[in-house]
Coordinates of C-alpha atoms in Angstrom, one line a residue:
M21 CA -9.6 -61.2 56.2
L22 CA -10.2 -65.1 56.4
C23 CA -13.6 -66.7 55.4
R24 CA -15.4 -68.6 58.0
N25 CA -16.5 -70.9 55.3
C26 CA -14.2 -71.6 52.8
G27 CA -10.7 -70.6 54.8
K28 CA -9.2 -68.3 52.0
Q29 CA -7.8 -64.9 52.3
N30 CA -10.0 -61.6 51.2
E31 CA -9.3 -57.6 51.0
D32 CA -10.2 -56.3 54.5
Y33 CA -13.1 -54.1 52.5
L34 CA -14.8 -56.8 51.1
E35 CA -18.3 -57.7 52.6
Y36 CA -18.6 -61.1 50.9
C37 CA -16.1 -64.0 50.4
K38 CA -15.1 -63.3 46.6
Y39 CA -14.8 -67.1 46.5
C40 CA -17.8 -68.8 48.2
G41 CA -20.2 -65.4 48.5
E42 CA -20.1 -66.2 52.7
E43 CA -20.7 -63.2 54.5
L44 CA -17.4 -61.2 56.0
T45 CA -17.7 -59.5 59.3
A46 CA -15.1 -58.3 61.9
E47 CA -15.1 -61.4 63.8
D48 CA -13.6 -63.1 60.9
A49 CA -10.7 -60.8 60.8
A50 CA -10.7 -61.5 64.6
A51 CA -11.0 -65.4 64.6
G52 CA -8.9 -65.9 61.5
G53 CA -11.9 -68.4 60.1
E54 CA -12.3 -70.7 63.1
R55 CA -15.5 -70.6 65.6
P56 CA -14.8 -70.0 69.5
A57 CA -15.9 -72.3 71.8
D58 CA -19.1 -72.1 73.6
G59 CA -17.9 -72.4 77.1
A60 CA -17.7 -76.2 77.9
A61 CA -14.9 -78.6 76.3
S62 CA -16.2 -80.7 73.1
D63 CA -14.6 -82.5 71.0
A64 CA -17.3 -81.5 68.7
T65 CA -16.1 -78.3 66.3
W66 CA -18.5 -76.0 64.8
G67 CA -19.1 -75.6 61.1
F68 CA -21.0 -73.1 58.9
A69 CA -23.8 -74.1 56.5
R70 CA -22.5 -73.0 53.1
S71 CA -24.4 -70.1 51.7
P72 CA -27.0 -70.3 49.5
K73 CA -26.2 -69.8 45.6
W74 CA -27.6 -66.3 45.2
R75 CA -28.3 -65.1 41.9
R76 CA -25.3 -63.3 40.3
P77 CA -26.0 -59.7 40.8
E78 CA -25.6 -57.4 37.6
F79 CA -24.0 -54.7 39.7
R80 CA -20.8 -53.9 41.3
A81 CA -20.2 -54.5 44.7
D82 CA -18.7 -51.1 45.2
S83 CA -21.7 -49.2 43.7
V84 CA -24.5 -51.3 45.8
E85 CA -27.5 -49.3 47.0
V86 CA -29.9 -51.4 49.2
E87 CA -33.2 -50.4 48.7
D88 CA -35.4 -51.9 51.3
D89 CA -39.3 -52.0 50.2
A90 CA -40.6 -54.3 53.2
D91 CA -42.1 -53.3 56.4
E92 CA -39.8 -52.6 59.0
G93 CA -39.2 -56.1 61.2
D94 CA -40.4 -58.2 58.3
V95 CA -36.7 -58.5 56.3
T96 CA -34.0 -59.4 58.5
P97 CA -30.3 -60.0 56.9
Y98 CA -29.8 -63.4 56.0
T99 CA -28.3 -66.2 58.7
P100 CA -26.9 -69.3 57.8
A101 CA -28.6 -72.1 59.7
R102 CA -26.9 -74.1 61.8
R103 CA -26.4 -77.9 61.2
F104 CA -25.4 -80.8 63.5
S105 CA -21.7 -81.9 62.8
R106 CA -21.3 -85.6 62.0
T107 CA -18.7 -85.4 64.6
G108 CA -20.8 -83.9 67.7
A109 CA -23.5 -82.4 68.9
V110 CA -24.7 -79.2 70.9
G111 CA -23.3 -79.4 74.2
G112 CA -20.8 -82.2 73.5
E113 CA -23.7 -84.7 73.4
A114 CA -23.6 -87.2 70.3
P115 CA -26.9 -87.8 68.9
D116 CA -28.2 -91.0 68.1
A117 CA -29.3 -91.7 64.3
A118 CA -32.9 -90.8 65.0
Q119 CA -31.7 -87.6 66.1
T120 CA -29.6 -87.2 62.9
D121 CA -32.3 -88.3 60.7
A122 CA -35.1 -86.3 62.1
P123 CA -35.9 -83.8 64.7
A124 CA -37.2 -84.3 67.9
E125 CA -41.0 -83.6 68.7
D126 CA -40.2 -80.7 71.0
E127 CA -37.9 -78.9 68.8
S128 CA -38.5 -76.9 65.7
P129 CA -35.6 -77.3 63.1
V130 CA -34.0 -74.6 61.7
V131 CA -34.6 -73.8 58.2
P132 CA -32.8 -71.6 56.0
V133 CA -35.1 -69.1 54.8
Y134 CA -34.0 -67.2 51.8
G135 CA -34.6 -63.5 52.0
S136 CA -36.3 -63.4 55.4
R137 CA -37.1 -65.4 58.5
R138 CA -40.7 -66.7 59.0
K139 CA -42.3 -65.4 62.1
S140 CA -43.6 -68.4 64.5
A141 CA -45.5 -68.0 67.8
T142 CA -42.4 -67.9 70.0
P143 CA -39.0 -67.1 69.0
A144 CA -37.9 -70.4 70.1
E145 CA -40.4 -72.5 67.9
H146 CA -40.0 -73.1 64.1
E147 CA -42.2 -74.7 61.8
I148 CA -40.6 -77.0 59.3
V149 CA -41.2 -76.0 55.7
P150 CA -40.4 -78.5 53.2
V151 CA -38.5 -76.7 50.6
D152 CA -38.0 -78.2 47.0
E153 CA -34.9 -77.9 45.8
D154 CA -36.3 -76.9 42.1
D155 CA -37.8 -74.1 43.7
I156 CA -34.7 -72.6 45.1
V157 CA -33.1 -69.8 42.9
K158 CA -29.5 -70.5 42.5
P159 CA -27.4 -67.2 42.4
E160 CA -25.0 -66.7 40.4
K161 CA -21.4 -66.0 41.3
I162 CA -21.2 -62.6 42.4
R163 CA -18.5 -60.5 40.8
F164 CA -16.5 -57.8 43.0
A165 CA -14.9 -54.9 41.9
E166 CA -11.0 -55.1 41.7
P167 CA -9.3 -52.7 43.5
L168 CA -8.4 -49.5 41.8
E169 CA -4.9 -48.2 41.2
E170 CA -4.4 -45.0 43.6
D171 CA -3.8 -42.2 40.6
Y172 CA -7.4 -43.1 39.3
Y173 CA -8.7 -40.9 42.2
Y174 CA -9.6 -37.3 42.3
E175 CA -6.6 -35.4 43.7
G176 CA -6.5 -35.0 47.3
V177 CA -9.5 -37.4 48.0
E178 CA -9.0 -40.8 49.1
P179 CA -11.4 -43.4 48.6
D180 CA -12.0 -43.6 52.1
E181 CA -13.0 -40.0 52.5
Y182 CA -15.0 -39.9 49.0
D183 CA -16.5 -43.5 48.3
D184 CA -18.7 -41.6 45.7
Y185 CA -16.0 -40.7 43.4
R186 CA -17.2 -42.6 40.4
D187 CA -20.8 -40.6 40.8
T188 CA -18.7 -37.5 40.7
N189 CA -17.0 -37.9 38.2
R190 CA -19.8 -38.9 36.0
R191 CA -21.7 -35.3 37.1
G192 CA -18.4 -33.5 36.2
G193 CA -18.3 -35.3 32.8
K194 CA -21.6 -34.1 32.2
K195 CA -20.5 -30.5 32.7
W196 CA -17.8 -31.0 30.4
I197 CA -20.1 -32.4 27.7
V198 CA -22.4 -29.2 28.1
L199 CA -19.3 -26.9 28.3
A200 CA -18.0 -28.3 25.1
S201 CA -21.3 -28.3 23.3
V202 CA -21.7 -24.6 24.3
A203 CA -18.2 -23.8 23.1
A204 CA -18.6 -26.0 19.5
A205 CA -21.6 -23.6 19.3
V206 CA -19.4 -20.4 19.8
V207 CA -17.2 -21.7 17.3
V208 CA -19.7 -22.5 14.8
L209 CA -21.3 -19.0 15.2
V210 CA -18.0 -17.4 14.6
A211 CA -17.2 -19.0 12.0
V212 CA -20.4 -18.2 10.2
C213 CA -20.4 -14.7 11.3
W214 CA -16.8 -14.6 9.5
I215 CA -17.8 -16.1 6.7
I216 CA -20.7 -13.3 6.4
I217 CA -17.9 -10.3 7.1
G218 CA -15.5 -11.7 4.7
T219 CA -18.2 -12.3 2.0
T220 CA -19.7 -8.8 2.3
Y221 CA -16.9 -6.6 3.7
G222 CA -13.6 -8.2 2.9
N223 CA -12.2 -8.0 6.5
L224 CA -13.2 -7.1 10.0
S225 CA -11.4 -3.8 9.7
N226 CA -13.9 -2.8 6.6
C227 CA -16.9 -4.3 8.5
I228 CA -16.1 -1.6 11.5
D229 CA -15.2 1.2 9.2
H230 CA -18.9 1.1 7.6
L231 CA -20.8 0.4 10.5
F232 CA -19.3 2.7 13.0
N233 CA -17.3 5.2 11.0
G234 CA -20.1 5.9 8.5
N235 CA -17.9 4.8 5.3
P236 CA -20.6 4.4 2.6
L237 CA -18.7 1.6 1.0
L238 CA -18.7 -1.9 2.1
Q239 CA -15.1 -2.8 0.8
P240 CA -12.8 0.0 -1.0
V241 CA -13.1 -0.1 -4.6
M242 CA -11.4 -2.6 -6.4
I243 CA -9.6 -1.7 -9.7
E244 CA -8.4 -4.3 -12.2
K245 CA -7.2 -4.2 -16.1
S246 CA -8.5 -6.4 -18.8
T247 CA -9.1 -5.9 -22.4
D248 CA -12.2 -5.7 -24.4
A249 CA -13.5 -7.4 -27.3
D250 CA -11.7 -5.4 -29.6
G251 CA -8.4 -5.7 -27.7
E252 CA -8.3 -2.6 -26.3
S253 CA -6.9 -2.2 -22.7
I254 CA -9.8 -1.4 -20.4
V255 CA -10.1 -0.4 -16.5
V256 CA -12.5 -2.4 -14.4
F257 CA -14.2 -0.7 -11.2
T258 CA -15.9 -2.7 -8.6
V259 CA -17.9 -0.6 -6.1
R260 CA -19.2 -2.4 -3.2
A261 CA -21.8 -0.3 -1.5
P262 CA -25.6 -0.8 -0.4
K263 CA -28.1 -1.4 -2.9
G264 CA -29.8 2.5 -3.8
T265 CA -26.3 4.0 -3.9
T266 CA -25.8 6.1 -6.8
I267 CA -21.8 5.7 -8.3
R268 CA -20.7 8.7 -10.1
F269 CA -17.6 8.7 -12.2
N270 CA -15.6 12.2 -13.4
I271 CA -13.4 11.5 -16.2
N272 CA -11.4 14.6 -18.0
G273 CA -14.7 16.9 -17.3
Q274 CA -17.4 14.1 -18.5
T275 CA -19.6 12.5 -15.8
Q276 CA -21.1 9.0 -15.7
E277 CA -23.3 7.9 -13.3
K278 CA -24.8 4.2 -12.2
T279 CA -27.4 3.3 -9.4
I280 CA -27.1 -0.1 -7.9
E281 CA -30.2 -1.5 -8.4
S282 CA -30.1 -5.2 -6.9
G283 CA -27.1 -6.6 -4.6
N284 CA -24.6 -4.5 -3.1
S285 CA -22.1 -4.1 -5.6
F286 CA -21.9 -2.6 -8.9
A287 CA -19.0 -3.3 -11.6
G288 CA -18.1 -1.5 -14.7
F289 CA -15.2 -0.5 -16.8
L290 CA -13.7 2.4 -19.0
K291 CA -11.5 2.3 -21.6
E292 CA -7.7 3.2 -20.4
A293 CA -7.4 6.0 -23.0
N294 CA -10.0 8.2 -21.5
F295 CA -7.6 8.3 -18.2
I296 CA -4.8 10.0 -20.6
P297 CA -3.9 13.2 -19.1
T298 CA -4.9 16.1 -21.4
E299 CA -1.6 17.9 -20.9
A300 CA 1.6 17.2 -21.6
V301 CA 3.6 14.6 -19.1
D302 CA 6.8 15.3 -18.1
S303 CA 8.0 11.9 -16.5
D304 CA 10.8 9.3 -17.0
S305 CA 8.2 6.7 -16.4
P306 CA 6.3 5.7 -19.3
Y307 CA 3.2 5.4 -16.8
V308 CA 1.3 8.4 -15.0
I309 CA -0.9 7.0 -11.9
V310 CA -4.2 8.6 -12.0
V311 CA -6.2 8.8 -9.4
P312 CA -10.2 8.1 -9.9
D313 CA -12.5 10.7 -9.2
I314 CA -15.3 8.6 -7.7
T315 CA -18.1 9.9 -5.7
V316 CA -20.7 7.8 -4.3
I317 CA -23.9 9.2 -3.2
S318 CA -26.2 7.4 -0.4
P319 CA -30.1 7.0 -0.9
D320 CA -30.2 9.8 1.0
G321 CA -28.4 12.2 -1.1
V322 CA -25.2 12.2 1.2
E323 CA -22.1 12.6 -1.7
T324 CA -18.6 10.9 -0.3
K325 CA -15.7 11.4 -2.4
I326 CA -14.1 8.0 -2.7
T327 CA -10.0 7.8 -1.7
S328 CA -9.7 4.2 -1.0
F329 CA -8.7 1.7 -3.8
V330 CA -7.4 -1.4 -3.9
T331 CA -6.0 -4.2 -6.3
T332 CA -5.0 -7.7 -6.7
D333 CA -3.9 -7.1 -10.5
E334 CA -0.7 -8.6 -10.9
T335 CA 0.2 -6.3 -13.8
I336 CA -0.9 -2.7 -11.8
I337 CA 1.2 -4.2 -8.6
D338 CA 4.4 -4.9 -10.4
I339 CA 4.1 -0.9 -11.2
V340 CA 2.9 0.5 -7.9
D341 CA 4.3 -2.1 -5.5
P342 CA 6.9 -4.5 -7.1
D343 CA 8.2 -6.0 -3.7
A344 CA 4.7 -6.7 -2.6
T345 CA 4.7 -10.4 -1.2
A346 CA 2.5 -13.3 -2.5
A347 CA 0.3 -13.0 0.5
Q348 CA -0.2 -9.2 -0.1
R349 CA -0.9 -9.8 -3.7
R350 CA -3.7 -12.5 -2.8
Q351 CA -5.1 -10.2 -0.2
G352 CA -5.0 -7.0 -2.3
I353 CA -3.1 -4.3 -1.6
P354 CA -4.1 -0.7 -1.0
I355 CA -3.1 1.9 -3.9
D356 CA -3.7 5.5 -4.5
G357 CA -4.3 5.4 -8.0
F358 CA -3.5 3.2 -11.2
P359 CA -1.2 3.2 -14.1
V360 CA -1.9 4.4 -17.3
R361 CA 0.9 4.3 -20.0
V362 CA 1.2 7.7 -21.8
P363 CA 2.6 7.6 -25.5
E364 CA 5.9 9.3 -25.9
L365 CA 6.9 11.6 -28.9
T366 CA 9.6 10.6 -31.1
L367 CA 12.3 13.2 -31.2
T368 CA 15.5 13.1 -33.4
I369 CA 18.5 15.6 -33.7
T370 CA 20.0 15.2 -37.4
S371 CA 22.8 18.1 -37.1
P372 CA 25.2 18.4 -35.3
E373 CA 26.0 15.0 -33.8
S374 CA 27.0 14.9 -30.4
G375 CA 30.6 15.3 -29.6
A376 CA 31.2 17.3 -32.8
E377 CA 34.1 19.7 -33.0
I378 CA 32.6 23.1 -34.8
T379 CA 34.4 26.1 -36.0
T380 CA 31.9 29.0 -35.5
R381 CA 30.3 30.4 -32.6
I382 CA 26.5 30.1 -34.1
V383 CA 25.8 26.3 -34.7
M384 CA 22.7 25.3 -36.4
V385 CA 21.0 22.7 -34.9
T386 CA 18.5 20.7 -37.3
G387 CA 16.0 17.7 -36.3
T388 CA 12.6 16.2 -36.6
V389 CA 10.0 15.2 -34.0
S390 CA 6.9 12.5 -34.5
S391 CA 4.0 15.2 -34.5
N392 CA 4.0 18.5 -36.7
T393 CA 1.9 19.9 -33.7
A394 CA 4.2 19.1 -31.1
T395 CA 5.9 22.3 -29.4
V396 CA 9.9 21.9 -29.8
L397 CA 12.1 24.1 -27.7
V398 CA 16.0 24.7 -28.5
E399 CA 18.1 25.8 -25.4
G400 CA 14.5 27.1 -23.8
Q401 CA 13.6 28.8 -27.2
E402 CA 10.7 27.8 -29.3
V403 CA 11.4 27.1 -33.0
T404 CA 8.8 26.7 -36.0
V405 CA 7.8 23.1 -36.8
D406 CA 7.0 22.1 -40.6
E407 CA 4.2 20.1 -41.6
T408 CA 6.3 17.4 -41.8
G409 CA 7.9 17.6 -38.3
A410 CA 11.1 18.8 -39.0
F411 CA 12.6 22.0 -37.3
T412 CA 16.1 24.3 -37.5
A413 CA 17.3 26.5 -35.0
A414 CA 20.3 28.6 -34.6
V415 CA 22.3 28.2 -31.1
E416 CA 24.9 30.7 -30.1
L417 CA 27.7 29.2 -27.9
S418 CA 28.6 30.9 -24.8
A419 CA 32.5 30.4 -24.6
Q420 CA 34.7 27.8 -26.1
G421 CA 34.9 24.3 -25.1
E422 CA 32.7 21.7 -24.9
S423 CA 28.9 22.9 -24.7
T424 CA 25.5 21.3 -24.0
I425 CA 22.4 21.7 -26.2
T426 CA 19.2 20.5 -24.8
V427 CA 16.1 20.3 -27.5
E428 CA 12.9 19.3 -25.7
A429 CA 9.5 18.2 -27.7
S430 CA 6.0 18.5 -25.9
K431 CA 2.4 17.8 -26.5
G432 CA -0.7 17.5 -24.7
G433 CA -1.5 13.8 -23.7
Y434 CA 2.0 12.6 -24.6
R435 CA 5.4 12.0 -22.5
T436 CA 7.7 15.1 -23.3
A437 CA 10.7 13.8 -25.2
R438 CA 14.0 15.5 -24.6
Q439 CA 17.5 15.0 -26.4
T440 CA 20.8 16.5 -25.4
I441 CA 24.0 16.7 -27.6
N442 CA 27.8 17.6 -26.6
V443 CA 29.8 19.9 -29.0
I444 CA 33.1 21.5 -29.0
Y445 CA 33.6 25.0 -30.1
N446 CA 37.4 25.5 -30.7
V447 CA 37.8 28.5 -32.8
T448 CA 39.9 31.3 -31.5
E449 CA 38.6 34.9 -31.3
I450 CA 41.0 37.5 -32.8
D451 CA 40.8 41.2 -33.4
I452 CA 40.5 42.0 -37.2
A453 CA 42.4 45.1 -38.0
F454 CA 39.5 47.0 -40.1
D455 CA 40.2 50.5 -41.6
D456 CA 40.1 53.4 -39.9
E457 CA 37.4 54.8 -42.3
V458 CA 35.1 51.7 -41.8
Q459 CA 31.4 52.7 -40.5
F460 CA 29.9 49.9 -38.8
R461 CA 26.6 52.1 -39.0
T462 CA 24.8 52.7 -42.2
R463 CA 21.7 54.8 -43.4
T464 CA 21.8 53.0 -46.6
N465 CA 20.9 48.9 -47.0
T466 CA 24.5 48.0 -47.6
L467 CA 27.6 48.0 -45.3
T468 CA 31.3 47.0 -46.6
L469 CA 34.1 46.0 -44.2
S470 CA 37.5 46.2 -45.3
G471 CA 41.2 45.5 -43.7
T472 CA 44.2 43.5 -43.7
L473 CA 44.8 39.8 -42.5
E474 CA 47.2 37.2 -43.5
P475 CA 47.5 36.6 -47.2
G476 CA 45.6 33.0 -48.2
A477 CA 43.1 33.4 -45.5
V478 CA 39.3 32.8 -46.3
V479 CA 37.1 35.3 -44.8
S480 CA 33.3 34.9 -44.4
M481 CA 30.2 36.5 -42.3
S482 CA 27.0 35.2 -40.7
C483 CA 24.2 36.3 -38.7
E484 CA 21.5 33.8 -37.5
A485 CA 18.7 37.2 -37.5
E486 CA 16.8 37.9 -40.8
G487 CA 16.9 40.8 -42.9
I488 CA 20.6 40.5 -43.4
S489 CA 22.8 39.0 -46.0
F490 CA 26.3 38.6 -46.8
S491 CA 28.6 38.6 -50.2
E492 CA 30.4 35.3 -50.6
P493 CA 33.3 34.4 -48.8
V494 CA 36.5 36.2 -50.1
T495 CA 40.2 35.5 -49.7
V496 CA 42.8 37.6 -48.4
G497 CA 45.2 38.8 -51.3
T498 CA 48.8 38.5 -51.2
D499 CA 48.9 42.3 -50.1
G500 CA 46.7 41.0 -47.1
R501 CA 43.7 43.1 -48.0
F502 CA 40.0 41.8 -48.0
A503 CA 36.9 43.3 -48.6
I504 CA 33.2 42.0 -47.6
T505 CA 29.7 43.3 -48.1
A506 CA 26.7 43.0 -46.0
T507 CA 23.2 43.9 -47.1
I508 CA 20.6 45.2 -44.6
A509 CA 17.2 45.0 -46.1
E510 CA 15.6 47.0 -43.2
V511 CA 16.4 49.4 -40.2
G512 CA 17.8 47.5 -37.2
Y513 CA 20.7 46.2 -35.3
Y514 CA 22.8 42.6 -35.9
D515 CA 25.5 41.0 -34.4
V516 CA 27.5 39.6 -37.2
T517 CA 30.3 37.1 -36.7
I518 CA 33.3 37.1 -38.9
T519 CA 35.1 33.8 -39.6
V520 CA 38.7 33.6 -40.6
V521 CA 40.0 30.0 -41.9
N522 CA 43.9 29.9 -42.5
G523 CA 44.9 26.7 -43.2
A524 CA 44.0 24.2 -40.0
S525 CA 43.1 27.4 -38.1
T526 CA 39.7 28.9 -37.3
S527 CA 39.3 32.3 -35.6
T528 CA 36.4 34.0 -35.6
S529 CA 35.7 37.8 -34.5
T530 CA 32.1 39.5 -33.9
V531 CA 30.9 43.0 -34.8
H532 CA 27.6 45.1 -34.0
L533 CA 26.0 46.2 -37.5
E534 CA 23.5 49.0 -37.5
R535 CA 21.2 50.4 -40.5
A536 CA 19.8 53.3 -38.6
P537 CA 16.7 55.8 -40.0
E538 CA 18.1 58.2 -42.7
N539 CA 16.7 61.3 -41.0
H540 CA 16.9 61.8 -37.2
N541 CA 14.5 64.7 -37.3
D542 CA 12.2 62.5 -39.0
Y543 CA 12.6 59.7 -36.3
Y544 CA 12.1 62.4 -33.7
G545 CA 9.1 63.9 -35.1
S546 CA 7.3 60.5 -35.2
A547 CA 8.4 59.6 -31.6
F548 CA 5.9 59.5 -28.6
A549 CA 6.3 60.5 -25.4
I550 CA 7.5 57.8 -22.9
D551 CA 4.7 55.4 -21.6
Y552 CA 6.2 53.8 -18.6
T553 CA 3.7 51.6 -17.7
R554 CA 3.6 50.0 -21.6
L555 CA 7.2 49.7 -21.6
V556 CA 6.9 47.4 -18.3
S557 CA 4.1 45.2 -19.0
E558 CA 5.1 45.3 -23.3
P559 CA 9.1 45.3 -22.9
Y560 CA 9.3 44.4 -26.7
H561 CA 6.2 46.4 -28.4
N562 CA 6.8 47.7 -31.9
S563 CA 6.8 51.5 -30.9
H564 CA 9.6 54.0 -30.7
Y565 CA 9.9 57.2 -28.2
A566 CA 12.0 60.3 -27.2
I567 CA 12.8 60.8 -23.6
M568 CA 14.7 63.3 -22.1
G569 CA 16.5 63.0 -18.9
R570 CA 20.2 63.0 -17.1
V571 CA 22.8 60.1 -16.7
V572 CA 22.9 59.0 -13.2
E573 CA 25.1 56.2 -14.0
I574 CA 27.1 54.4 -16.5
I575 CA 27.4 50.6 -16.5
Q576 CA 29.4 49.9 -19.2
E577 CA 31.6 52.0 -21.9
S578 CA 33.1 49.6 -24.4
P579 CA 32.3 48.2 -26.9
Y580 CA 28.9 50.1 -26.6
V581 CA 27.6 52.2 -23.9
I582 CA 24.9 51.0 -21.4
A583 CA 23.6 53.8 -18.6
K584 CA 21.0 54.6 -16.5
L585 CA 19.0 57.6 -17.3
R586 CA 16.6 59.5 -14.7
T587 CA 13.8 60.9 -16.6
T588 CA 12.3 64.6 -15.9
D589 CA 9.3 63.0 -14.0
G590 CA 11.9 60.9 -11.9
Q591 CA 11.3 57.7 -13.4
E592 CA 14.3 55.4 -14.5
I593 CA 15.5 53.4 -17.5
Y594 CA 18.2 51.7 -18.7
F595 CA 19.5 52.6 -22.5
Q596 CA 22.5 50.7 -24.9
Y597 CA 23.8 53.3 -27.3
H598 CA 26.4 52.0 -30.1
N599 CA 28.7 55.3 -30.3
S600 CA 31.0 53.4 -32.7
Y601 CA 30.5 55.9 -35.7
S602 CA 31.8 59.2 -36.5
G603 CA 29.7 62.1 -35.0
A604 CA 28.5 59.9 -31.9
A605 CA 27.6 61.7 -28.9
E606 CA 29.8 61.5 -25.8
I607 CA 27.7 60.0 -22.7
V608 CA 28.8 61.3 -19.2
V609 CA 27.2 61.4 -15.7
S610 CA 26.3 64.7 -14.9
D611 CA 23.7 66.3 -12.7
T612 CA 22.9 69.2 -15.4
Q613 CA 23.5 67.6 -18.6
M614 CA 20.2 66.6 -20.6
Y615 CA 20.0 64.1 -22.9
N616 CA 17.2 63.9 -25.4
I617 CA 16.9 60.3 -26.5
A618 CA 15.3 58.6 -29.9
C619 CA 14.9 54.8 -29.0
F620 CA 12.7 51.9 -29.4
P621 CA 11.9 48.9 -26.5
N622 CA 14.6 46.4 -26.0
G623 CA 13.0 44.4 -23.1
L624 CA 13.7 44.6 -19.5
Y625 CA 17.0 45.2 -17.9
E626 CA 18.8 42.4 -16.4
G627 CA 17.2 40.9 -13.2
T628 CA 14.9 43.8 -13.0
Q629 CA 11.4 45.5 -13.9
I630 CA 13.2 48.8 -15.1
P631 CA 12.6 49.4 -19.2
Y632 CA 15.5 48.5 -21.4
V633 CA 15.9 50.3 -24.4
Y634 CA 17.8 50.9 -27.7
V635 CA 19.0 54.0 -29.0
W636 CA 19.6 55.5 -32.3
F637 CA 19.9 59.2 -31.7
V638 CA 21.3 61.1 -29.0
L639 CA 21.0 65.0 -28.8
K640 CA 22.6 67.1 -25.8
P641 CA 20.5 70.2 -25.3
S642 CA 22.0 73.2 -23.6
A643 CA 22.3 72.7 -19.8

């Protein structure tokens, strides 16, 4: 709209001209800044008194709040005073000089009053009040708000619809400040709680486990390794539990206890050697995983066995979980136990070498072990170890060709040592033609074997059992004859290997030799009646028996007899009988023929719990 005072254009929403400060009304918009005529034509033009220079307000025009503290009717809006124009007078009559310089006596002049209009006796009468220019307060230039951009307003609210948007914004800002303060306080509280949980419980899971699941530990037991002042390896245990809790360690039958007297944790160490198992350890790894035996006793006496362990020790993690990530290693990984290095025995086989070719069915295995108190097994049979740790064992090979021999050494607190060797048995089995009069059973201490072989061959005999010896090897004469003698010191039976070497060819044969009791009557007379229970429970005890019964089955006839005998009281036994000498009894199956055998225990028959006996003499009573 146009200002009637200065004639400049203002925005429609302003109440005062932003150039001269004159009040703007709807008439200004309609008149375009020119005052309409009062009826009669006149050359005089109307002007407007310039508004006083008010003090510049210290507030923004778009947030003015009118505060009326005067009595109603005392204060009226400021109306500019009319003045006479130099070019004319009211009603179209030009005033003279007196009229322009002084007011008429019957007319009260219109005097501008700032802030209010003074009351007079009549509305038409005004008194002239002299005004000193120095007393007039000149207002500063009024600043007006610049138009705001459209996107400044709240979404969906136009300025015309909601003029008080700035107050709303301020009130909303206060709300956001309050919410932000509450959120910050919550964050700080959560951070403090998280720090407390982390230092006390390690993580939230442990906290819940302790508070709600009744776990006596604040955190899982931490296991680490270190060394003591002497350089020995030690295992460090850190147990986090409430004050007053007792920690009990059980180590190989020994018990140690410690009570947490201050704080919420206990750290102690034990030598790693204390955790080495007392029994032999059969493992390919140099380590054995040991599960600590730890019991936590609460102040009220409740005992809980601990099964939850964790570690951040790199030396332990590299063994139990080498694929663990760097983050897992920093946080600590759960473990079932910790690794303990177990010492190993040193086992050496000195003879034969692996891959060696041998010419006899019986091979002598020799070697040493690092501890003379170790147990050494050769092909499952225990052998004697002397004070130097040396041992010797005879092994009978089962067949020609390649064979594997296994030697094992074990000791409590040590890892079991095991060695295997391969040997090649290339000899050929031959049937030696013995003379007809040769006996393989004797009642004296010597027994001579004779026969015919190729001239120049060398004949020798060997046996792994004790109690028998042989003459030196003999060379077959040009007539092809040989004779070699075996000396048997005690009653017993022996499987003897006869080796024949003829140039590059080696062959063997096995014969069964016996030294029987001298008098069968004396042997029968000193024999015991059958003790079947003892024969089963002690299959190799030193005693001999006279047993009567019928043969119900023949298992083998050559080169010796194996048969099943049913005793007179209905019990069954198996027996071995070598009928390869003159006068040996014939064994047949019969429902009527009774046999009276003199024998000694020889174990249990293959795959059964039936006694197996070795028979010296067989008598056939009348049917």
